[in-house]
Tab-separated table of C-alpha atoms in Angstrom:
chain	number	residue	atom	x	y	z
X	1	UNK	CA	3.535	-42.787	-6.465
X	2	UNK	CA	4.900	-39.704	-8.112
X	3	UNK	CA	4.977	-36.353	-6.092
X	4	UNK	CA	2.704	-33.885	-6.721
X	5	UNK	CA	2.978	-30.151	-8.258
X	6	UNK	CA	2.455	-28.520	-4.493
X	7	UNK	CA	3.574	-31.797	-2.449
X	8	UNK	CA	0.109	-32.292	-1.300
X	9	UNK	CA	-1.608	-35.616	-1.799
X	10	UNK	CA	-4.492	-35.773	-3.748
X	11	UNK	CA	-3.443	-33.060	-6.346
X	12	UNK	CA	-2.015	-32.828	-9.770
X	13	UNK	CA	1.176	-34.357	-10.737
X	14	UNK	CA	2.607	-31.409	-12.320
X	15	UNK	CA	1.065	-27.742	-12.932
X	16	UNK	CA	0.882	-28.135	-16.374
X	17	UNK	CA	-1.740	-31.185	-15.502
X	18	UNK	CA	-3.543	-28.814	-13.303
X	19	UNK	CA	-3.678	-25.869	-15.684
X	20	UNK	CA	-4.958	-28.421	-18.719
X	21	UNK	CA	-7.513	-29.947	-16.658
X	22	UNK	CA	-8.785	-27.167	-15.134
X	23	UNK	CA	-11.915	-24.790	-16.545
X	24	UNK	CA	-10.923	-21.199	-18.231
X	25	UNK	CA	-12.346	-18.307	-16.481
X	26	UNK	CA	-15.829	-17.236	-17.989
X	27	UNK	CA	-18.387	-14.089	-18.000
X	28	UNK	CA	-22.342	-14.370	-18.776
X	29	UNK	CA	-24.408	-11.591	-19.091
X	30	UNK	CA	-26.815	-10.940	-16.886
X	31	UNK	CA	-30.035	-9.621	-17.450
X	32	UNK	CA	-32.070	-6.697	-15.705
X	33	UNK	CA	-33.809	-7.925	-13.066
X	34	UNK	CA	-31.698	-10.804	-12.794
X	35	UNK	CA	-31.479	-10.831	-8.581
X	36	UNK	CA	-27.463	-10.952	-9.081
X	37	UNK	CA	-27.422	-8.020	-11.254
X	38	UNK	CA	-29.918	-6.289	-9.040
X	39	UNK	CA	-27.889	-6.855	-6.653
X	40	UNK	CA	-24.776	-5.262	-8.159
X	41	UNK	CA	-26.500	-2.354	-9.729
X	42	UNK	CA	-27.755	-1.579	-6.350
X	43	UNK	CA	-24.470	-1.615	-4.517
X	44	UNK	CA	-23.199	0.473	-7.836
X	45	UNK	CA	-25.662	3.166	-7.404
X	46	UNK	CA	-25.828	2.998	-3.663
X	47	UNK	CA	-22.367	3.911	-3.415
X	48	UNK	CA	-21.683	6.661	-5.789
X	49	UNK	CA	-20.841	9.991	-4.324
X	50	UNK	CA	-23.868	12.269	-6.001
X	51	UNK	CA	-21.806	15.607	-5.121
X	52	UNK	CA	-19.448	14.622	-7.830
X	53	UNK	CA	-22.262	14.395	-10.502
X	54	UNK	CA	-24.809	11.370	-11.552
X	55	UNK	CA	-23.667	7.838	-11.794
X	56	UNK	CA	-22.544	6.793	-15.095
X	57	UNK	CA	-25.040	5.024	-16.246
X	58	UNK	CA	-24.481	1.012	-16.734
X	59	UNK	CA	-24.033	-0.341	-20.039
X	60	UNK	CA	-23.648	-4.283	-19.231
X	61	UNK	CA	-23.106	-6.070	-16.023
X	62	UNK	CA	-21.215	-9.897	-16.523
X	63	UNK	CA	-21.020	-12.137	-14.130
X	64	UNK	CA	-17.569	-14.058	-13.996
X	65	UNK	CA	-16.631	-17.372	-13.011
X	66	UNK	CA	-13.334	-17.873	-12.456
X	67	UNK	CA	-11.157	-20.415	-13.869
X	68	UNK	CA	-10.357	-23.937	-11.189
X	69	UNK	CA	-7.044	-22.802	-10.315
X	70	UNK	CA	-7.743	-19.078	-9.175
X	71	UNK	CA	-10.796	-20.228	-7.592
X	72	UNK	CA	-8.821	-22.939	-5.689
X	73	UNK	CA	-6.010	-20.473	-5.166
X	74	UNK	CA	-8.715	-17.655	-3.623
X	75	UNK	CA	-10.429	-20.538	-1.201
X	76	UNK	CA	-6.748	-21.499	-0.030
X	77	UNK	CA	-6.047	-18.210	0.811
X	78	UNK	CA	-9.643	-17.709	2.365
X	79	UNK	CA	-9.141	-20.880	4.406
X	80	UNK	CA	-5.733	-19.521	5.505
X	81	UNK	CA	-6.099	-16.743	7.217
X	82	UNK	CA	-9.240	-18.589	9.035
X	83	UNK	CA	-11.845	-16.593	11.310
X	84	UNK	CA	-10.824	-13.063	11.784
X	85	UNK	CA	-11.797	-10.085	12.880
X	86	UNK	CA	-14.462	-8.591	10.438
X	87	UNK	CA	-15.595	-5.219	9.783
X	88	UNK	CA	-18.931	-3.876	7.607
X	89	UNK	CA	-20.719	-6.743	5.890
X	90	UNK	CA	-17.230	-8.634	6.308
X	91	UNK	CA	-17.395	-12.560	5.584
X	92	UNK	CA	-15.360	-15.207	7.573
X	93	UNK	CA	-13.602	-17.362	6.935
X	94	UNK	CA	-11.058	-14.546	5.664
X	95	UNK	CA	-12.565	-11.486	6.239
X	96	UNK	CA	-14.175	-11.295	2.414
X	97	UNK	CA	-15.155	-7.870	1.605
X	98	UNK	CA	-16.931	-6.915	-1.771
X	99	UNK	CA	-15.212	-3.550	-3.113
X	100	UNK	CA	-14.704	-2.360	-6.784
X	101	UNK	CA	-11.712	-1.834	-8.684
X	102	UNK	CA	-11.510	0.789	-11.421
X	103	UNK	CA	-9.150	-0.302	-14.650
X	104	UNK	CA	-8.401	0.072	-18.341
X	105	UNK	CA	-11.097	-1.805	-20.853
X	106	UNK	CA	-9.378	-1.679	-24.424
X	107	UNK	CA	-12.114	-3.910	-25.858
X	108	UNK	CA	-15.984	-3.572	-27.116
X	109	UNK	CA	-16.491	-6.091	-24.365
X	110	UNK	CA	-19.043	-8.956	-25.248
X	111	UNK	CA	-18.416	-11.693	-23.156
X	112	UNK	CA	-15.221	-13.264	-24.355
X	113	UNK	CA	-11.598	-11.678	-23.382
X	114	UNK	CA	-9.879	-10.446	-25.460
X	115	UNK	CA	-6.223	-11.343	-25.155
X	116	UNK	CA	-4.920	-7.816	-26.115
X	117	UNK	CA	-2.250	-7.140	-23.287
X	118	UNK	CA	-2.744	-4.147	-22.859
X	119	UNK	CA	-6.737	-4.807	-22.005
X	120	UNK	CA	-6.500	-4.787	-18.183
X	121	UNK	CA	-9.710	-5.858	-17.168
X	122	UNK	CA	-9.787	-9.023	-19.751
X	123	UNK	CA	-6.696	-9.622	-18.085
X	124	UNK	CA	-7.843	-9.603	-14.958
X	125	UNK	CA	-11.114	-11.554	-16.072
X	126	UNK	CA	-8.979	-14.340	-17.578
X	127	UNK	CA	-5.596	-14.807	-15.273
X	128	UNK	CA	-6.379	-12.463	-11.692
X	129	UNK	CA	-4.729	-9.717	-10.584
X	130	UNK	CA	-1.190	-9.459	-11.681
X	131	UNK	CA	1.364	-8.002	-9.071
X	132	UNK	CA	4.208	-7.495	-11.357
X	133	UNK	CA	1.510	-4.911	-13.314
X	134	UNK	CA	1.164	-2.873	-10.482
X	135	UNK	CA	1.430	1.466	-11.223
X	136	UNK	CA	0.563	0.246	-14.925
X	137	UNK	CA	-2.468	2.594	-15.721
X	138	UNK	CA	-2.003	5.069	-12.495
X	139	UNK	CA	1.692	5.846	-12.808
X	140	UNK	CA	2.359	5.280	-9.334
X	141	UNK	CA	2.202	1.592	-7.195
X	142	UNK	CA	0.284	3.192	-4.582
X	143	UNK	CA	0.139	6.034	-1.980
X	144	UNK	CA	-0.372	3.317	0.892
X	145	UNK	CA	2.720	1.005	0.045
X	146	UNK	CA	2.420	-1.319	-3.273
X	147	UNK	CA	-0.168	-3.805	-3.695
X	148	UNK	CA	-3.660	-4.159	-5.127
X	149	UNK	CA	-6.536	-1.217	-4.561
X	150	UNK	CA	-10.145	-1.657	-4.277
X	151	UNK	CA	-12.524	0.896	-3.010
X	152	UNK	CA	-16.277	1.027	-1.365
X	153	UNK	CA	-17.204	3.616	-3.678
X	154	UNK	CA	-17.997	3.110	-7.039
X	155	UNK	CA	-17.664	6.728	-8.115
X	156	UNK	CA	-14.080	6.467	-6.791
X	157	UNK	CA	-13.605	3.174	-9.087
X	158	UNK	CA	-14.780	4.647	-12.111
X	159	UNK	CA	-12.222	7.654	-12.170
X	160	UNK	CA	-9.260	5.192	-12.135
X	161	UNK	CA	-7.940	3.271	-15.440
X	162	UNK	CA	-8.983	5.867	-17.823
X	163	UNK	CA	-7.690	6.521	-21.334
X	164	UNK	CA	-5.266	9.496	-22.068
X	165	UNK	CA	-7.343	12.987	-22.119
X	166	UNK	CA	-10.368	11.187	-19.648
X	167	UNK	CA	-9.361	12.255	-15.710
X	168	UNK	CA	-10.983	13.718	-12.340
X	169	UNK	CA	-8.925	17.052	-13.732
X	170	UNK	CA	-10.037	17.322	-17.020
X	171	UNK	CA	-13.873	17.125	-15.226
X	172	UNK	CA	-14.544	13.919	-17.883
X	173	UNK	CA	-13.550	10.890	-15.220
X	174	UNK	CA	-17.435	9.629	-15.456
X	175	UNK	CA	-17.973	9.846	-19.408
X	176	UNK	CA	-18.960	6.490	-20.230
X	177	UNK	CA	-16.643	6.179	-23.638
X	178	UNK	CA	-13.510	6.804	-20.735
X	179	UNK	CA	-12.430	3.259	-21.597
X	180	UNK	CA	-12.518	2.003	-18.403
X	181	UNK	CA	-14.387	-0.615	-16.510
X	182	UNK	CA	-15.555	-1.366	-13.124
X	183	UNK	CA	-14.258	-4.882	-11.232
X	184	UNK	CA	-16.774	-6.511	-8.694
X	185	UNK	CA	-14.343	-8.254	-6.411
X	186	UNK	CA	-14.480	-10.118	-3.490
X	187	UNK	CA	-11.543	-9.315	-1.161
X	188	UNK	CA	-9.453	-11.555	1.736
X	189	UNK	CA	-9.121	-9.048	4.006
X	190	UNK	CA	-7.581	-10.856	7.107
X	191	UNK	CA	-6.413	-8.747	9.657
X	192	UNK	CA	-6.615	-5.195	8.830
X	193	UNK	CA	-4.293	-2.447	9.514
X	194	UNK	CA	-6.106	0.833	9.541
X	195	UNK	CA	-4.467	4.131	8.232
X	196	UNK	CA	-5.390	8.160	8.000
X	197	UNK	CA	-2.807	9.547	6.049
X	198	UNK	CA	-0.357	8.642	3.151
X	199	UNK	CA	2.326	6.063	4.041
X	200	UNK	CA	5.026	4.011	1.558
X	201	UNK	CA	5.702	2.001	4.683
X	202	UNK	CA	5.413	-1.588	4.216
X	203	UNK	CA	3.050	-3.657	6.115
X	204	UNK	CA	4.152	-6.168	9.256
X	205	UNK	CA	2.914	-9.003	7.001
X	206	UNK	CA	3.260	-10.805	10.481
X	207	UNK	CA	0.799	-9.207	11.793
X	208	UNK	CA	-1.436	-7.897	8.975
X	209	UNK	CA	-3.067	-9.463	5.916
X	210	UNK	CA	-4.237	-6.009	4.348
X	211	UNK	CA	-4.338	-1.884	4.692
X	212	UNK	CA	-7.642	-0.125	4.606
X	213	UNK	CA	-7.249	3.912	4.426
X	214	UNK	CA	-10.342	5.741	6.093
X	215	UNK	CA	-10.147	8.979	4.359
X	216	UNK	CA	-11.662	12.799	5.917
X	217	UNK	CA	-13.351	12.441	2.237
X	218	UNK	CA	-15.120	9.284	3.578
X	219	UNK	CA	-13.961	7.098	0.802
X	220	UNK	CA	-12.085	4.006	1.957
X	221	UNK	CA	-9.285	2.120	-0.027
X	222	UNK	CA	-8.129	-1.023	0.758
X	223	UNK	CA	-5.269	-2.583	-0.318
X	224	UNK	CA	-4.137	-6.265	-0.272
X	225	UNK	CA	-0.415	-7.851	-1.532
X	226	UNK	CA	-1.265	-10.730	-2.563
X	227	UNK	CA	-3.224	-11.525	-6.118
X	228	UNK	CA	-4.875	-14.369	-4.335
X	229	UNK	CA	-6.696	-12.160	-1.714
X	230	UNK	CA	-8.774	-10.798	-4.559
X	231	UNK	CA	-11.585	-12.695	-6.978
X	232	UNK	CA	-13.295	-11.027	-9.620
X	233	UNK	CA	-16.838	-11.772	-10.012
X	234	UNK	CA	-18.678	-9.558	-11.938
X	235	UNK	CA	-17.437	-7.106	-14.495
X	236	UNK	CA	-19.658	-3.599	-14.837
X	237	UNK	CA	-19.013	-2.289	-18.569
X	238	UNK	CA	-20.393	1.413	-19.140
């Protein structure tokens, strides 16, 4: 028969066919007291540094559901890099870690994307992470070498994608109208290289799926190079 869009059997025949047939990415809001969104808001609250001031307080949580091919593409990846390693409350197959990720929210979020470009987080609700966006909102691609950043704390998360005139500086980083949002994401580690201190160097892919930064501070980053290491799956709107 004909070949198929990735050369392995049982798959679509093209990736337009695969794209067509496959779901959109969705969000549904979930309710308090909902266990998921328990679940989340206790993670939220749990990890938010107190000495920088009092969590912002939660507006909406959605749960997403991502589309067939970036689920597909995330469980490849998972099944990939196989039993590892783990470290904290660390998942195998693939080292899956849950960490946040901080980033711009042009919309009055209800549910549905938006499609405006510039709306980062209904981009990354809709399509994943996008590597050729990296450095968009921050300005830079990354103290720790370029690739995607996700962080234990929550606090941390909510101080990055903010609008012009909201920053850590300006003392307004946790205002809820910041126009930011807060990514739930579950993270392929792999095999983790640990660092202390600032480095642009790249990763030994060979030896390496991902970069985790233990800071004096006692926040942790963790950074991954590959979109498919990351899966959004709930979105916290303020």
């Amino acid at each position: 028969g004909k070949p198929t869009w990735n050369g392995l059997p049982n798959e679509f025949c093209s990736n337009y066919c695969r794209t067509v047939a496959s779901h959109p990415s969705t969000s549904r809001l979930l309710s308090p007291g909902d266990k998921r969104y328990e679940d989340v808001r206790n993670q939220y609250a749990s990890k938010w540094d107190t000495a920088r001031g009092s969590p912002t307080p939660i507006g909406a949580i959605y749960e997403v559901t991502p589309s067939t091919a970036l689920a597909s593409e995330f469980d490849a990846m998972v099944k990939s890099i196989g039993n590892v390693k783990t470290f904290g409350n660390g998942t195998n197959p693939g080292n899956v870690q849950r960490r946040f990720h901080g980033t711009r929210l042009k919309c009055d979020f209800n549910g549905v994307c938006c499609g405006d470009p510039e709306c980062s987080a209904c981009g990354v609700v809709s399509s994943g992470f996008d590597m050729s966006r990296l450095g968009k909102w921050s300005g830079n691609k990354g103290h720790y070498g370029g690739g995607i950043y996700f962080t234990s704390m929550s606090s941390t998360a909510k101080g990055y994608g903010t609008k012009s005139g909201y920053s850590f500086a300006n003392g307004n980083w946790s205002d809820p109208k910041a126009g930011n949002a807060i990514l739930v994401v579950k993270v392929a580690c792999g095999r983790v290289e640990t660092v202390k201190d600032k480095t642009s160097d790249p990763v030994d892919l060979s030896q390496y799926d991902s970069r985790k930064i233990d800071k004096a501070t006692g926040v942790d980053e963790l950074v991954v190079f590959q979109a498919k290491q990351a899966q959004v799956r709930y979105l916290i709107v303020f």
